[in-house]
Coordinates of C-alpha atoms in Angstrom, one line a residue:
X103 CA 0.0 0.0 0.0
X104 CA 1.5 3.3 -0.6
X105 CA -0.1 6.2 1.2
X106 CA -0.3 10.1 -0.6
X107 CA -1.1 12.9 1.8
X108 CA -2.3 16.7 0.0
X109 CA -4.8 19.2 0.3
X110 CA -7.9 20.2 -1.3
X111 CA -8.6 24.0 -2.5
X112 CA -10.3 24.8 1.0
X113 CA -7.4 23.0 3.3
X114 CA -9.0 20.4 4.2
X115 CA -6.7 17.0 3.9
X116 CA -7.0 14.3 1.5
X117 CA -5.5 10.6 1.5
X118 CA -4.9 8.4 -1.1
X119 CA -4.3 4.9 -0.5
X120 CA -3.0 3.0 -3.7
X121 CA -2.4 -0.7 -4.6
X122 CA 0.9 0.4 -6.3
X123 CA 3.8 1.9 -4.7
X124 CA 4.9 3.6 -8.0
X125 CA 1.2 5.6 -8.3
X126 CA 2.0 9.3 -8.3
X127 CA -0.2 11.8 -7.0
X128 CA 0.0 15.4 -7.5
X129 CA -3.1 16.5 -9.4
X130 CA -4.2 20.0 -8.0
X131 CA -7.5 20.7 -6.8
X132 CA -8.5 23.5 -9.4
X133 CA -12.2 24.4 -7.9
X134 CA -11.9 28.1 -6.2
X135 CA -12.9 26.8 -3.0
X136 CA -13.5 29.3 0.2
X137 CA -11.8 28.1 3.6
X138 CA -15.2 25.6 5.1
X139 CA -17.0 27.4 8.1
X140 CA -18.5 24.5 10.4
X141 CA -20.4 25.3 13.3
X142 CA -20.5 21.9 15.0
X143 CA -20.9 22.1 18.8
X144 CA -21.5 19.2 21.5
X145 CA -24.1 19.7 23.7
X146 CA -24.9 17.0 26.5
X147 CA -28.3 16.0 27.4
X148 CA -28.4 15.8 31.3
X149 CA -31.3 14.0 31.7
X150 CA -29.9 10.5 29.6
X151 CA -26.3 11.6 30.3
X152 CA -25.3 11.4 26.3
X153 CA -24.4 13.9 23.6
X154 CA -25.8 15.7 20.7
X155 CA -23.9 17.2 18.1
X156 CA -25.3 20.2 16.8
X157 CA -24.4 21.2 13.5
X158 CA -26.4 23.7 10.7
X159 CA -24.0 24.1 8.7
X160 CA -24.9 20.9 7.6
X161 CA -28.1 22.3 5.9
X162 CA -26.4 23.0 2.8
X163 CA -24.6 19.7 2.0
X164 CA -25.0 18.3 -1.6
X165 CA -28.1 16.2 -1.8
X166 CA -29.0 13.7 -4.5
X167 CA -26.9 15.1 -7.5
X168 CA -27.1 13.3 -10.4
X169 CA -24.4 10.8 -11.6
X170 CA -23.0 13.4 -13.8
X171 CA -22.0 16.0 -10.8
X172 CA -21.2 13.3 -8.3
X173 CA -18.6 14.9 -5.8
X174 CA -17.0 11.6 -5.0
X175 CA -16.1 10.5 -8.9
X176 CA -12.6 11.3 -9.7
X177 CA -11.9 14.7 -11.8
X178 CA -12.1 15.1 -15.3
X179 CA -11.0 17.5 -17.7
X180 CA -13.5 20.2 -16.4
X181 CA -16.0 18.7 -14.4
X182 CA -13.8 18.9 -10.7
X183 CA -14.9 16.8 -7.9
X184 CA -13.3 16.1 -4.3
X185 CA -10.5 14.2 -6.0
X186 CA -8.7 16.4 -8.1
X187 CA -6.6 13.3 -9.9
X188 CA -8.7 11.5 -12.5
X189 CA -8.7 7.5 -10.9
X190 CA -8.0 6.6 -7.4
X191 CA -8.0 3.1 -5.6
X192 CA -9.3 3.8 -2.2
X193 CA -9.4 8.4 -1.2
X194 CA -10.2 9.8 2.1
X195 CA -11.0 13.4 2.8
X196 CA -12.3 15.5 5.6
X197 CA -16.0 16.1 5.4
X198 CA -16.8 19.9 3.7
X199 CA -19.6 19.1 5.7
X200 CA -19.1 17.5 9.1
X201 CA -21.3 16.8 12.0
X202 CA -17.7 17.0 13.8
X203 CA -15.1 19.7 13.7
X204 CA -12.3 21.3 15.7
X205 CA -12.5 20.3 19.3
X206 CA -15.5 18.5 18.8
X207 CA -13.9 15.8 17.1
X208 CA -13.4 15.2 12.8
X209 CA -15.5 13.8 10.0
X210 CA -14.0 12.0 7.1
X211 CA -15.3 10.5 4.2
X212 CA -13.7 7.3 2.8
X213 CA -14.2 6.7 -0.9
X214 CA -14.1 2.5 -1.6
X215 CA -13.8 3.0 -5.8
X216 CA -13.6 5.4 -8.0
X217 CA -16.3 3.4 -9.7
X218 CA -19.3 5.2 -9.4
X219 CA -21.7 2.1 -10.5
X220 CA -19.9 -0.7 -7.8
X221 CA -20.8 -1.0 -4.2
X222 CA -18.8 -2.1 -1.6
X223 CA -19.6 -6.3 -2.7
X224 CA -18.2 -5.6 -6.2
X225 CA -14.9 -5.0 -5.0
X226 CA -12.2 -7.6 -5.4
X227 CA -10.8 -8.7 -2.1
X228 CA -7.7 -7.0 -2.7
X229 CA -9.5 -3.7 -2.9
X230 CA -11.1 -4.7 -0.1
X231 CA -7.8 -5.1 1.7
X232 CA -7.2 -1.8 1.0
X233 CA -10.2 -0.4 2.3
X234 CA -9.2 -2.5 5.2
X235 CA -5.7 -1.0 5.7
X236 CA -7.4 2.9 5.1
X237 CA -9.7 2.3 8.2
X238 CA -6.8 0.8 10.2
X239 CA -4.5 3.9 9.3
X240 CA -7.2 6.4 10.1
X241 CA -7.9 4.6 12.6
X242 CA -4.7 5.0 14.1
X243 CA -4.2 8.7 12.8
X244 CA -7.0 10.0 14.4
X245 CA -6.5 8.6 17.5
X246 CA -3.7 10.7 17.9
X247 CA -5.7 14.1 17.5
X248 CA -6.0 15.5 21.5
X249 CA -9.7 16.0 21.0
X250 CA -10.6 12.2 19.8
X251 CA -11.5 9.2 22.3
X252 CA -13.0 6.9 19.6
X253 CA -12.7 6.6 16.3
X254 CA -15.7 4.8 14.5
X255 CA -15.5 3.8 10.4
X256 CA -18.8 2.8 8.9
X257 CA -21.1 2.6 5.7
X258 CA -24.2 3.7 5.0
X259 CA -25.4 2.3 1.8
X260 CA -28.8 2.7 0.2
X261 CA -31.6 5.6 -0.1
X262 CA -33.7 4.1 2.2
X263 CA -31.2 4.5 5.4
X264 CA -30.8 8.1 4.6
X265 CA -27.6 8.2 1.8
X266 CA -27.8 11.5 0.0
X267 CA -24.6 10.7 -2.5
X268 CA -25.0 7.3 -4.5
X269 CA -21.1 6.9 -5.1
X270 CA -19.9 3.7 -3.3
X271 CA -18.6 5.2 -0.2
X272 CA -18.5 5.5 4.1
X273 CA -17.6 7.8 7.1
X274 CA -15.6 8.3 9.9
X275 CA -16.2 9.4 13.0
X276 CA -13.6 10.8 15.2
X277 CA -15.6 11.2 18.7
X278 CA -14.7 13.5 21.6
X279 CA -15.9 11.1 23.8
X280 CA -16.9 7.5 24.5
X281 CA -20.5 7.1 22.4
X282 CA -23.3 5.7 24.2
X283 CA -23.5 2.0 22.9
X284 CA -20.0 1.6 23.8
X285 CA -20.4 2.6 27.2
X286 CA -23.1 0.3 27.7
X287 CA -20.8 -2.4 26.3
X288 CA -17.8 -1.6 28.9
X289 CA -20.3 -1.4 31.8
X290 CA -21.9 -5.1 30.8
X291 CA -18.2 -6.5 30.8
X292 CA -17.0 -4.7 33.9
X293 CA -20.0 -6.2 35.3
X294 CA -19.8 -9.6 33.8
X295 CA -16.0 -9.7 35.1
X296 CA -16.8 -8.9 39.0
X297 CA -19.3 -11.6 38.6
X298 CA -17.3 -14.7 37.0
X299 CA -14.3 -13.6 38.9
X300 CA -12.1 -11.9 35.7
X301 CA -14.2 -13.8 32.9
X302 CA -14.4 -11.9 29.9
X303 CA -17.9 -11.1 28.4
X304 CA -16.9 -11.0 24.6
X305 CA -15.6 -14.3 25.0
X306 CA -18.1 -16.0 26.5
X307 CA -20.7 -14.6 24.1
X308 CA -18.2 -15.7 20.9
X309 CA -18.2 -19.3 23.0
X310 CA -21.9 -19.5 23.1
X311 CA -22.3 -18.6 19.2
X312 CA -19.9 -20.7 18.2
X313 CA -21.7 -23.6 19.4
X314 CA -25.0 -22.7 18.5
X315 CA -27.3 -22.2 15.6
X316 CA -26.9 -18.7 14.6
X317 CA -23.4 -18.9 13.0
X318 CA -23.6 -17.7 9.1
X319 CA -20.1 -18.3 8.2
X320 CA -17.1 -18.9 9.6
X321 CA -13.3 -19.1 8.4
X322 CA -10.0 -19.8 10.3
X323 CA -9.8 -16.1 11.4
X324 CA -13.2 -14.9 11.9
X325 CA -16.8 -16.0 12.3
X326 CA -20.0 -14.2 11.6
X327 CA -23.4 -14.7 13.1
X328 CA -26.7 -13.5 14.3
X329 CA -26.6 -12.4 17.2
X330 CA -29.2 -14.1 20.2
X331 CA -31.0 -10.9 21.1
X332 CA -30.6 -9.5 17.6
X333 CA -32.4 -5.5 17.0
X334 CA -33.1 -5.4 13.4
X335 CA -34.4 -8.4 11.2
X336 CA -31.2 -9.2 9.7
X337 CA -28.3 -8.3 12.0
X338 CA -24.8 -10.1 11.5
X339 CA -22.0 -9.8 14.1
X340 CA -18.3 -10.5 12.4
X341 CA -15.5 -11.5 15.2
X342 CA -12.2 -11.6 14.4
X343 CA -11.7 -15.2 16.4
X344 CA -8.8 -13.6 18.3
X345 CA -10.0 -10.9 20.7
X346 CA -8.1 -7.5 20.0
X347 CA -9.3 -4.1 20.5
X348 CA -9.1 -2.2 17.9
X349 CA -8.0 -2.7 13.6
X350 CA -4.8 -1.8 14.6
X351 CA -4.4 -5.1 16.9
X352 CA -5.5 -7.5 13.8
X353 CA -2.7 -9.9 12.5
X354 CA -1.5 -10.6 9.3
X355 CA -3.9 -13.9 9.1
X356 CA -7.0 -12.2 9.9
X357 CA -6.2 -9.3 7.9
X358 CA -5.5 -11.4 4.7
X359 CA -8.9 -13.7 5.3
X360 CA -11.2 -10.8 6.2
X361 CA -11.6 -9.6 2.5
X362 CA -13.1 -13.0 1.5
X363 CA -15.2 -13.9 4.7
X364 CA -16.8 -9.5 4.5
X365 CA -17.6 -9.5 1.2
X366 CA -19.3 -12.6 0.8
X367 CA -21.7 -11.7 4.2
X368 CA -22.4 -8.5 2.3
X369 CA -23.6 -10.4 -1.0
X370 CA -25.4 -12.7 1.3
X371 CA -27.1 -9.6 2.3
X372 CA -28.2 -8.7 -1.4
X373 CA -29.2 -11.8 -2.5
X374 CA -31.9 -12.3 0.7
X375 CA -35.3 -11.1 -0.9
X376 CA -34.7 -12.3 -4.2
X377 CA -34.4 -11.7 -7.5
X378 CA -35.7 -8.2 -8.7
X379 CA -35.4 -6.3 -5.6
X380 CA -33.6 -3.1 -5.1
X381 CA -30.3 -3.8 -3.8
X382 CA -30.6 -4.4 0.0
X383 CA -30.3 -1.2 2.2
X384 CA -27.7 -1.8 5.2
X385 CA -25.4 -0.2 7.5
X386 CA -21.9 -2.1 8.0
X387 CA -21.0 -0.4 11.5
X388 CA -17.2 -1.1 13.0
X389 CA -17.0 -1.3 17.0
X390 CA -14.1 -0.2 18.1
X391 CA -12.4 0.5 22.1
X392 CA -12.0 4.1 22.6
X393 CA -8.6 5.5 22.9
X394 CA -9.2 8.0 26.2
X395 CA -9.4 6.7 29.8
X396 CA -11.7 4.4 31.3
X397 CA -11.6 5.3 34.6
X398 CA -15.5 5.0 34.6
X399 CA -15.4 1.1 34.2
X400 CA -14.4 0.0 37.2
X401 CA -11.7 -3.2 36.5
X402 CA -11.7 -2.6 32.7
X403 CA -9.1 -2.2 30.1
X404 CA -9.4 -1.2 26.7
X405 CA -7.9 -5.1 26.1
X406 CA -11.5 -6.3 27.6
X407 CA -13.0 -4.8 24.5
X408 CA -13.8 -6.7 21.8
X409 CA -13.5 -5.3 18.1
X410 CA -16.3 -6.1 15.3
X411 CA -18.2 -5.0 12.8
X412 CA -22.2 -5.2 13.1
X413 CA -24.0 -5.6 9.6
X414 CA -27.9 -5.0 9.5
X415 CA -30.2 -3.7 7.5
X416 CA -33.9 -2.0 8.0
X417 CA -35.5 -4.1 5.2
X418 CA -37.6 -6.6 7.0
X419 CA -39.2 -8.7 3.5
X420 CA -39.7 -7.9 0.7
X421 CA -40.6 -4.3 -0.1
X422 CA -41.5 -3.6 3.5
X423 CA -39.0 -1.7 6.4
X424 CA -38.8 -2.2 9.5
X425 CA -39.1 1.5 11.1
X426 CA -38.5 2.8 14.3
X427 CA -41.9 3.5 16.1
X428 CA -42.6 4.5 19.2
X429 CA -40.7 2.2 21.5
X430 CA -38.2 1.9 19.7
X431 CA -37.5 5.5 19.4
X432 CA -39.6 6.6 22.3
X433 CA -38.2 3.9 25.1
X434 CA -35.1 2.5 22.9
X435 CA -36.8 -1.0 23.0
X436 CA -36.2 -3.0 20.1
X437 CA -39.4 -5.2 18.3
X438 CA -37.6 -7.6 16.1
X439 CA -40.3 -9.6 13.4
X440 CA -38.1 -11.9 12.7
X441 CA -36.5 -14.4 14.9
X442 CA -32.7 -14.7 15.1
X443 CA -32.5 -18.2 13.9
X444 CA -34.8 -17.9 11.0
X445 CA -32.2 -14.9 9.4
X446 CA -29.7 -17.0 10.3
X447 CA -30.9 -19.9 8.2
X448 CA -32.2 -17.7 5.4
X449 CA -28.4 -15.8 5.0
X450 CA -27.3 -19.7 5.1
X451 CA -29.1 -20.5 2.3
X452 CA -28.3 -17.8 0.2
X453 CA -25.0 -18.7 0.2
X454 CA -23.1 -18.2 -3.4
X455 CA -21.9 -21.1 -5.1

């Protein structure tokens, strides 16, 4: 992989990541670009003890262009995008638009092709092993920044959850603090340890899937399964087999398998309701420890924490979505139509030949 740092028109940084090491880039970003204003503030709710980010600036983003004006294509001749040079394997650039900025953390936007037609399952697993190492050197990057405690890479893919740009692409957020759901995690282990006497609640949940009937595939590195007490109606939890924290603490084995084992879950996911429906909506959500203290969690490290991706979508049949209603986004208590073990067996039987 070789890595290109520059900077776009408006300062903002962008990363390429190429497969070759003898890719030059040096293509200037030639759009007469004002320095971005953001207005993103964190305000915490007292009440449910978590954070909001506030952020209007946001108002303005590009919504729905067509293909033709697509910001995320790669330049060329006169129509200028985001990427100034005219192909790219895998870019990264900070949001013009962020929900984070400054001492409120950092938004980035990670570009998977320069194909504006592929998604995410149409890459080859080599490309996918780049994406890979771009979230792992972000990763790392931005945990360096004094105002980030977690760094979280994801993809939103599909109208239907809310994508406003229709080029193959995902985020990353670099929070200032630990999120919510994370918190809950490290409070559930903390307790689960003081219970078993040091037992680690990752682990034992990995042991119980393992043996059980919810496992959709599983290689020598990692396994991937629906989880027991799953949220949405198809919900798949990828392990690396070997507990680590973070990308960062992935070896060589389960970084070379992982391209094979992800992009087959995800064309699992598109080939669930058949033939003639709309490509499957889905949100493909890394977990990752957070990089500040954990003073809070009484006996826990950030080794205790168990890295994973989560992989779900809101389509609960066929041309039907599973919304969030009033307990779910009144109480935060999930309704799940369909059982755990069914998905399983259905994103078992999909399997490609």
């Amino acid at each position: 992989m070789k890595k290109t740092s520059t900077r776009l028109a408006d300062g903002r940084e962008l990363i390429y990541y190429d497969l070759r090491d003898d890719t030059v880039r040096d293509a200037i970003d030639r759009r007469p670009l004002e320095r971005t204003v953001t207005t993103s503030e964190v305000r915490q709710d007292v009440l449910l003890g978590d954070c909001v980010a506030i952020a209007s600036h946001r108002q303005g983003r590009t919504y729905h262009p067509p293909a033709d004006e697509c910001p995320l294509c790669p330049s060329q001749g006169e129509r200028l995008s985001e990427i100034p040079d005219s192909s790219y394997d895998v870019a990264v650039f900070e949001n013009r638009f962020p929900s984070l900025a400054g001492d409120s953390g950092r938004c980035e936007v990670v570009c998977f092709t320069s194909d504006h037609n592929a998604a995410f399952a149409d890459l080859t697993q080599e490309q996918a092993g780049l994406v890979l190492e771009a979230w792992t050197d972000r990763t790392s990057e931005l945990s360096h920044l004094p105002s980030v405690e977690q760094v979280f890479c994801f993809e939103n893919r599909g109208a239907e959850i809310g994508v406003t740009l229709g080029h193959p692409h995902g985020q990353i957020y670099a929070y200032p603090f630990t999120t919510p759901r994370t918190a809950l995690m490290l409070r559930s282990v903390a307790t689960h340890k003081e219970a078993t006497g040091g037992e680690n609640l990752f682990d034992a949940v990995l042991e119980r899937e393992l043996a059980g009937e919810r496992v959709v595939l599983e290689g020598e590195h990692w396994v991937a399964f629906v989880p027991y007490a799953a949220h949405w109606p198809y919900e798949v939890h990828l392990y690396p087999k070997r507990r680590v924290p973070d990308l960062l603490g992935l070896d060589e084995g389960a970084r070379t398998e992982f391209p094979k084992v992800y992009l087959e879950l995800l064309r699992r996911f598109d080939r669930l309701f058949g033939e003639g429906e709309p490509p499957t909506p889905y949100i493909a959500a890394w977990h990752q420890a957070p990089f500040g203290a954990l003073e809070e969690f009484e006996g826990v490290s950030r080794d205790d924490f168990a890295l994973h991706l989560e992989l779900f979508t809101i389509r609960r049949t066929s041309g039907k979505l599973k919304f969030l209603a009033g307990s779910e986004s009144g109480m935060n208590v999930f309704i799940n139509d369909v059982p755990p073990e069914f998905a399983a067996e259905r994103l078992r039987e999909v399997a490609s030949s």
